[in-house]
Short mmCIF file of C-alpha atoms in Angstrom, two decimals:
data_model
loop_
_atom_site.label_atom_id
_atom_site.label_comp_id
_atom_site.label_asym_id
_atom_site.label_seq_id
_atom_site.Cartn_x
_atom_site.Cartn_y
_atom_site.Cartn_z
CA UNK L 1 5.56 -5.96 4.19
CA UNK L 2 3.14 -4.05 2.06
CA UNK L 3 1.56 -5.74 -0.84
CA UNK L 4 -1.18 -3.72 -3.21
CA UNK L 5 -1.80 -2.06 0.29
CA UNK L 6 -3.90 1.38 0.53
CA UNK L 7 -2.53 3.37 3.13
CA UNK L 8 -5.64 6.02 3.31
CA UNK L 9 -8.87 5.36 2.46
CA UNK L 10 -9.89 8.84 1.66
CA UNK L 11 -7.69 9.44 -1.35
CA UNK L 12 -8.02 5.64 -2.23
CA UNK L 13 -11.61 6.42 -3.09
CA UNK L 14 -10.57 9.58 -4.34
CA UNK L 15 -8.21 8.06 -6.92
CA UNK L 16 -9.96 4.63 -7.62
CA UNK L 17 -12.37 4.38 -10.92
CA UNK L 18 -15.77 5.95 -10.70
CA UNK L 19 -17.14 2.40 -10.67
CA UNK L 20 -15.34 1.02 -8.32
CA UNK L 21 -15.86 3.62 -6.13
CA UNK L 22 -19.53 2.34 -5.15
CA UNK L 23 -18.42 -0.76 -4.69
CA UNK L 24 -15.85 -0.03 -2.02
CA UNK L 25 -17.77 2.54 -0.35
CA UNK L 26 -20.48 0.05 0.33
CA UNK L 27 -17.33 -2.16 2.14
CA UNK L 28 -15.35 0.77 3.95
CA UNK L 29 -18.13 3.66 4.12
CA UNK L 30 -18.65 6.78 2.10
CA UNK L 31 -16.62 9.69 1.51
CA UNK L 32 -19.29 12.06 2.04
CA UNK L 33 -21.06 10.47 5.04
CA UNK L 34 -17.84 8.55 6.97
CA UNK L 35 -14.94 10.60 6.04
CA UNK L 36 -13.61 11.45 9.84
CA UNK L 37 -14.01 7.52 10.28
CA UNK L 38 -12.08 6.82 6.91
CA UNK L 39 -9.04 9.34 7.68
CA UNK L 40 -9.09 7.93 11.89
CA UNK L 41 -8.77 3.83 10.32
CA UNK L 42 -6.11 5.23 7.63
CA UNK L 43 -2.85 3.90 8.16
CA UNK L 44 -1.25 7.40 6.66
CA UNK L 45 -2.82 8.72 9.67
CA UNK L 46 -1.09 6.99 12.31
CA UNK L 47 2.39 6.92 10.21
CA UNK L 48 3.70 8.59 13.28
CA UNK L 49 3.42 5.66 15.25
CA UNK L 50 5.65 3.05 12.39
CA UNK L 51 8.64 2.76 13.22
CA UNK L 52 9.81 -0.63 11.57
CA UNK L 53 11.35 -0.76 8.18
CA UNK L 54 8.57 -1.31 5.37
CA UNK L 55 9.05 -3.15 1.44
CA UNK L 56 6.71 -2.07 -0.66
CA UNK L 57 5.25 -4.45 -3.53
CA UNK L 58 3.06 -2.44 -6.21
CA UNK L 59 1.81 -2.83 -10.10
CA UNK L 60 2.19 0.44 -11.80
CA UNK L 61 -1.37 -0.82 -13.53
CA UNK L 62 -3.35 -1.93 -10.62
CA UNK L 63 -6.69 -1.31 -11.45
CA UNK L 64 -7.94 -2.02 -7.76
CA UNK L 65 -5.41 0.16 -5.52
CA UNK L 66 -3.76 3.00 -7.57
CA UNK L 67 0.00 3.41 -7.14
CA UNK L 68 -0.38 6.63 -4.93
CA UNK L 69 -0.93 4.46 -2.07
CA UNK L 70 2.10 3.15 -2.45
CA UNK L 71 4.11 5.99 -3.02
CA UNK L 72 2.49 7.82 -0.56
CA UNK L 73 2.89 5.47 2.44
CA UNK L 74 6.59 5.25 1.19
CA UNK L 75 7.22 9.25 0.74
CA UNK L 76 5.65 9.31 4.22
CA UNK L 77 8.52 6.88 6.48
CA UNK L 78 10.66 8.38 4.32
CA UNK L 79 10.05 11.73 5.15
CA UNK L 80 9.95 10.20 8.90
CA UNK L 81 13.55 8.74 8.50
CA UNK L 82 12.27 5.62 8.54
CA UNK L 83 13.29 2.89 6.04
CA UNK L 84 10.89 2.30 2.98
CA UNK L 85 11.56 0.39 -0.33
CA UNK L 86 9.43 0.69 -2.63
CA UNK L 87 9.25 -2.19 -5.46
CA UNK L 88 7.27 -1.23 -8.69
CA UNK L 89 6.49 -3.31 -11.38
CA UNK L 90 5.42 -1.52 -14.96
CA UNK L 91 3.81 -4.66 -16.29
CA UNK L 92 1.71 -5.89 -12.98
CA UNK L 93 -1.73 -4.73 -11.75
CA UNK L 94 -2.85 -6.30 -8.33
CA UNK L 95 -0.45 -8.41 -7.21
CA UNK L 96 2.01 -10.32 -9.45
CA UNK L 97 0.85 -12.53 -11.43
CA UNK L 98 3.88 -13.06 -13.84
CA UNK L 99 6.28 -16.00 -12.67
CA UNK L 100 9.24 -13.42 -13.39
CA UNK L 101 8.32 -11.01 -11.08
CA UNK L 102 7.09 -13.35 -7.81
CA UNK L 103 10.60 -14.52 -8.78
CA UNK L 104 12.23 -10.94 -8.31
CA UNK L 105 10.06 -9.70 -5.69
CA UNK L 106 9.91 -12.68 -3.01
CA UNK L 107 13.49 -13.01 -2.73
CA UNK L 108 14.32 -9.20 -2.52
CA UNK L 109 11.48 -9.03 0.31
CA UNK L 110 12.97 -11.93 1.89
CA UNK L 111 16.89 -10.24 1.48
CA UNK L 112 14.67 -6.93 3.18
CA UNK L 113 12.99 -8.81 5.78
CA UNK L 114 16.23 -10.94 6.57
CA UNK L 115 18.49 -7.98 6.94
CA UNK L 116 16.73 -6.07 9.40
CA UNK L 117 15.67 -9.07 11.25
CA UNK L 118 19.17 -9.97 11.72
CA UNK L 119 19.92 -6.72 13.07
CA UNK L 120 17.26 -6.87 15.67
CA UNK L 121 18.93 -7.47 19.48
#
């Protein structure tokens, strides 16, 4: 289960605000000084080694992690043949915070989660 996740840290600093930026490059390192150590850590980078199915939970307006991370982990197993869904919410930034949306999402990730569980030997 991915939830707000970034799935490379190199285009998540690409893509995040300009003011955000120096706040998260002070956390993870800088694009300019770490960038071979921000592409190795990137889960993108190892996508050849995922093999499980993935759900996806994302707010088209998150402010924090844009919404490429999201699509681009899930274009990515996709691509792979692996099984991605991807769950986007139009009125949701990071995480949900509206009761009518935990109340989509957490059941549909359980129905995910359950199914391919179940078909597990």
């Amino acid at each position: 289960m991915d939830i707000v996740g970034i799935s490379s840290l190199v285009t998540f600093l690409r893509n995040t605000a300009d003011y955000r930026r120096a706040h998260r490059e002070r956390e993870y390192g800088s694009l300019e000084h770490d960038h071979d150590f921000l592409v190795e850590v990137s889960p993108i980078t190892h996508i050849d080694r995922m093999r499980a199915p993935l759900f996806v939970i994302h707010g088209a307006n998150d402010p924090r992690v844009p919404l490429s991370e999201a699509e681009q982990i899930s274009a990515a197993l996709r691509d792979k043949g692996v099984e991605c869904e991807l769950l986007v919410y139009p009125d949701e930034g990071h995480g949900l915070a509206k009761r009518a949306n935990r109340l989509d999402a957490y059941p549909r990730a359980f129905d995910f989660l359950a199914r391919h569980l179940a078909a597990r030997p």
